[in-house]
Amino acid sequence: IFPVHPRTREMAVSVYRELGFKNTIMIEPVGYLDMLYLTKNAKKVITDSGGLQKEAYILKTSCVTVRDQTEWVETLIGNNNILAKPQAADIYEKAFDTIIDTANNKDYFGKGDAAQKICSLIN
């Protein structure tokens, strides 16, 4: 599922038709909660977003980040997040040929219980 930004829609449709992608569904952009749902239920995420790579890690969804570097270096441990060059061959290789070591997925960003801790402190 590919939420397509309006500025890239024309190019995405062109590439979609040219290469004959059969397993890609282009949809309109989605809001934050819908994106979390899609990310949680995805087998893998391919993105250039700094935020989405971190959210994918927290949601235990493997991620290919199309960038030369990441501010979330913790996500790279165990190949939970993999950096790919902005080249089709590298993205393809990283998306399909990389083995993820889920045993190394640690709670670097917390356990998801921050709201409960804050409420207990202010009560």
PDB file of C-alpha atoms in Angstrom:
ATOM      1  CA  ILE A   1       0.000   0.000   0.000  1.00  0.00           C
ATOM      2  CA  PHE A   2       1.516   3.288  -1.121  1.00  0.00           C
ATOM      3  CA  PRO A   3       0.035   6.507   0.313  1.00  0.00           C
ATOM      4  CA  VAL A   4       1.043   8.854  -2.510  1.00  0.00           C
ATOM      5  CA  HIS A   5       1.761  12.506  -1.871  1.00  0.00           C
ATOM      6  CA  PRO A   6      -0.097  14.709  -4.393  1.00  0.00           C
ATOM      7  CA  ARG A   7       3.176  16.162  -5.753  1.00  0.00           C
ATOM      8  CA  THR A   8       4.503  12.694  -6.586  1.00  0.00           C
ATOM      9  CA  ARG A   9       1.274  11.110  -7.816  1.00  0.00           C
ATOM     10  CA  GLU A  10       1.846  11.746 -11.524  1.00  0.00           C
ATOM     11  CA  MET A  11       5.371  10.307 -11.408  1.00  0.00           C
ATOM     12  CA  ALA A  12       4.259   7.357  -9.267  1.00  0.00           C
ATOM     13  CA  VAL A  13       1.423   6.498 -11.652  1.00  0.00           C
ATOM     14  CA  SER A  14       3.812   6.699 -14.609  1.00  0.00           C
ATOM     15  CA  VAL A  15       6.333   4.360 -12.967  1.00  0.00           C
ATOM     16  CA  TYR A  16       3.532   2.069 -11.809  1.00  0.00           C
ATOM     17  CA  ARG A  17       2.277   1.673 -15.380  1.00  0.00           C
ATOM     18  CA  GLU A  18       5.747   1.430 -16.948  1.00  0.00           C
ATOM     19  CA  LEU A  19       6.947  -1.309 -14.600  1.00  0.00           C
ATOM     20  CA  GLY A  20       3.606  -3.047 -14.221  1.00  0.00           C
ATOM     21  CA  PHE A  21       3.543  -3.263 -10.437  1.00  0.00           C
ATOM     22  CA  LYS A  22       0.810  -5.730  -9.569  1.00  0.00           C
ATOM     23  CA  ASN A  23       1.231  -5.849  -5.794  1.00  0.00           C
ATOM     24  CA  THR A  24       1.120  -2.101  -5.152  1.00  0.00           C
ATOM     25  CA  ILE A  25      -2.026  -0.215  -4.297  1.00  0.00           C
ATOM     26  CA  MET A  26      -1.758   3.569  -4.446  1.00  0.00           C
ATOM     27  CA  ILE A  27      -3.994   5.445  -2.040  1.00  0.00           C
ATOM     28  CA  GLU A  28      -4.492   9.055  -1.028  1.00  0.00           C
ATOM     29  CA  PRO A  29      -2.290  10.364   1.799  1.00  0.00           C
ATOM     30  CA  VAL A  30      -3.448   9.223   5.229  1.00  0.00           C
ATOM     31  CA  GLY A  31      -3.449  10.799   8.672  1.00  0.00           C
ATOM     32  CA  TYR A  32      -1.140   9.881  11.519  1.00  0.00           C
ATOM     33  CA  LEU A  33      -3.320   7.212  13.155  1.00  0.00           C
ATOM     34  CA  ASP A  34      -4.077   5.527   9.829  1.00  0.00           C
ATOM     35  CA  MET A  35      -0.358   5.544   9.018  1.00  0.00           C
ATOM     36  CA  LEU A  36       0.386   3.869  12.345  1.00  0.00           C
ATOM     37  CA  TYR A  37      -2.215   1.227  11.527  1.00  0.00           C
ATOM     38  CA  LEU A  38      -0.733   0.616   8.071  1.00  0.00           C
ATOM     39  CA  THR A  39       2.785   0.481   9.508  1.00  0.00           C
ATOM     40  CA  LYS A  40       1.838  -1.932  12.286  1.00  0.00           C
ATOM     41  CA  ASN A  41       0.194  -4.275   9.783  1.00  0.00           C
ATOM     42  CA  ALA A  42       2.860  -4.056   7.077  1.00  0.00           C
ATOM     43  CA  LYS A  43       5.434  -6.741   6.422  1.00  0.00           C
ATOM     44  CA  LYS A  44       7.998  -4.037   5.635  1.00  0.00           C
ATOM     45  CA  VAL A  45       8.025  -0.253   5.218  1.00  0.00           C
ATOM     46  CA  ILE A  46      10.058   1.651   2.628  1.00  0.00           C
ATOM     47  CA  THR A  47      10.396   5.338   3.452  1.00  0.00           C
ATOM     48  CA  ASP A  48      12.567   8.423   3.457  1.00  0.00           C
ATOM     49  CA  SER A  49      10.835   9.772   6.561  1.00  0.00           C
ATOM     50  CA  GLY A  50      12.747  10.187   9.798  1.00  0.00           C
ATOM     51  CA  GLY A  51       9.626   9.766  11.892  1.00  0.00           C
ATOM     52  CA  LEU A  52       8.269   6.736  10.078  1.00  0.00           C
ATOM     53  CA  GLN A  53      11.483   4.750  10.459  1.00  0.00           C
ATOM     54  CA  LYS A  54      11.340   5.276  14.240  1.00  0.00           C
ATOM     55  CA  GLU A  55       7.643   4.399  14.396  1.00  0.00           C
ATOM     56  CA  ALA A  56       8.253   1.252  12.326  1.00  0.00           C
ATOM     57  CA  TYR A  57      10.950   0.229  14.816  1.00  0.00           C
ATOM     58  CA  ILE A  58       8.672   0.800  17.795  1.00  0.00           C
ATOM     59  CA  LEU A  59       5.880  -1.139  16.055  1.00  0.00           C
ATOM     60  CA  LYS A  60       8.346  -3.975  15.250  1.00  0.00           C
ATOM     61  CA  THR A  61       7.924  -3.585  11.493  1.00  0.00           C
ATOM     62  CA  SER A  62      11.112  -3.866   9.471  1.00  0.00           C
ATOM     63  CA  CYS A  63      12.013  -0.781   7.488  1.00  0.00           C
ATOM     64  CA  VAL A  64      14.136   0.263   4.531  1.00  0.00           C
ATOM     65  CA  THR A  65      15.047   3.926   4.775  1.00  0.00           C
ATOM     66  CA  VAL A  66      16.059   5.567   1.506  1.00  0.00           C
ATOM     67  CA  ARG A  67      18.762   7.840   2.886  1.00  0.00           C
ATOM     68  CA  ASP A  68      22.519   7.954   3.374  1.00  0.00           C
ATOM     69  CA  GLN A  69      22.210   8.338   7.144  1.00  0.00           C
ATOM     70  CA  THR A  70      19.674   8.323   9.948  1.00  0.00           C
ATOM     71  CA  GLU A  71      19.264  10.261  13.151  1.00  0.00           C
ATOM     72  CA  TRP A  72      17.818   7.077  14.696  1.00  0.00           C
ATOM     73  CA  VAL A  73      20.978   4.946  14.613  1.00  0.00           C
ATOM     74  CA  GLU A  74      19.544   2.587  17.251  1.00  0.00           C
ATOM     75  CA  THR A  75      17.060   1.323  14.665  1.00  0.00           C
ATOM     76  CA  LEU A  76      19.909  -0.015  12.514  1.00  0.00           C
ATOM     77  CA  ILE A  77      20.915  -2.639  15.100  1.00  0.00           C
ATOM     78  CA  GLY A  78      19.906  -6.086  13.889  1.00  0.00           C
ATOM     79  CA  ASN A  79      18.889  -4.701  10.479  1.00  0.00           C
ATOM     80  CA  ASN A  80      15.504  -3.663  11.860  1.00  0.00           C
ATOM     81  CA  ASN A  81      16.028  -0.529   9.785  1.00  0.00           C
ATOM     82  CA  ILE A  82      18.281  -0.632   6.734  1.00  0.00           C
ATOM     83  CA  LEU A  83      19.648   2.343   4.831  1.00  0.00           C
ATOM     84  CA  ALA A  84      19.377   2.180   1.050  1.00  0.00           C
ATOM     85  CA  LYS A  85      20.797   4.469  -1.588  1.00  0.00           C
ATOM     86  CA  PRO A  86      18.157   6.253  -3.685  1.00  0.00           C
ATOM     87  CA  GLN A  87      18.728   3.789  -6.513  1.00  0.00           C
ATOM     88  CA  ALA A  88      16.235   1.135  -7.612  1.00  0.00           C
ATOM     89  CA  ALA A  89      18.713  -1.753  -7.419  1.00  0.00           C
ATOM     90  CA  ASP A  90      19.826  -0.909  -3.876  1.00  0.00           C
ATOM     91  CA  ILE A  91      16.291  -0.364  -2.613  1.00  0.00           C
ATOM     92  CA  TYR A  92      15.190  -3.657  -4.182  1.00  0.00           C
ATOM     93  CA  GLU A  93      18.150  -5.545  -2.705  1.00  0.00           C
ATOM     94  CA  LYS A  94      17.592  -4.116   0.767  1.00  0.00           C
ATOM     95  CA  ALA A  95      13.836  -4.701   0.621  1.00  0.00           C
ATOM     96  CA  PHE A  96      14.009  -8.321  -0.500  1.00  0.00           C
ATOM     97  CA  ASP A  97      17.418  -9.727   0.442  1.00  0.00           C
ATOM     98  CA  THR A  98      18.099  -8.444   3.956  1.00  0.00           C
ATOM     99  CA  ILE A  99      17.584 -10.679   6.960  1.00  0.00           C
ATOM    100  CA  ILE A 100      16.146  -9.001  10.041  1.00  0.00           C
ATOM    101  CA  ASP A 101      17.326 -10.052  13.501  1.00  0.00           C
ATOM    102  CA  THR A 102      14.255  -9.325  15.607  1.00  0.00           C
ATOM    103  CA  ALA A 103      16.012 -10.611  18.744  1.00  0.00           C
ATOM    104  CA  ASN A 104      17.980  -7.340  18.798  1.00  0.00           C
ATOM    105  CA  ASN A 105      14.875  -5.149  18.839  1.00  0.00           C
ATOM    106  CA  LYS A 106      15.242  -3.386  22.200  1.00  0.00           C
ATOM    107  CA  ASP A 107      13.098  -0.734  23.896  1.00  0.00           C
ATOM    108  CA  TYR A 108      15.438   2.158  23.076  1.00  0.00           C
ATOM    109  CA  PHE A 109      12.514   4.573  22.905  1.00  0.00           C
ATOM    110  CA  GLY A 110      10.616   3.376  25.974  1.00  0.00           C
ATOM    111  CA  LYS A 111       7.972   0.762  26.576  1.00  0.00           C
ATOM    112  CA  GLY A 112       4.919   2.782  25.557  1.00  0.00           C
ATOM    113  CA  ASP A 113       3.892   3.515  29.127  1.00  0.00           C
ATOM    114  CA  ALA A 114       4.903   7.186  29.351  1.00  0.00           C
ATOM    115  CA  ALA A 115       1.297   8.434  29.729  1.00  0.00           C
ATOM    116  CA  GLN A 116       0.641   6.114  32.674  1.00  0.00           C
ATOM    117  CA  LYS A 117       3.894   7.213  34.363  1.00  0.00           C
ATOM    118  CA  ILE A 118       3.071  10.894  33.879  1.00  0.00           C
ATOM    119  CA  CYS A 119      -0.476  10.460  35.239  1.00  0.00           C
ATOM    120  CA  SER A 120       0.782   8.593  38.302  1.00  0.00           C
ATOM    121  CA  LEU A 121       3.253  11.403  39.017  1.00  0.00           C
ATOM    122  CA  ILE A 122       0.686  14.213  38.814  1.00  0.00           C
ATOM    123  CA  ASN A 123      -2.015  12.448  40.863  1.00  0.00           C
TER     124      ASN A 123
END
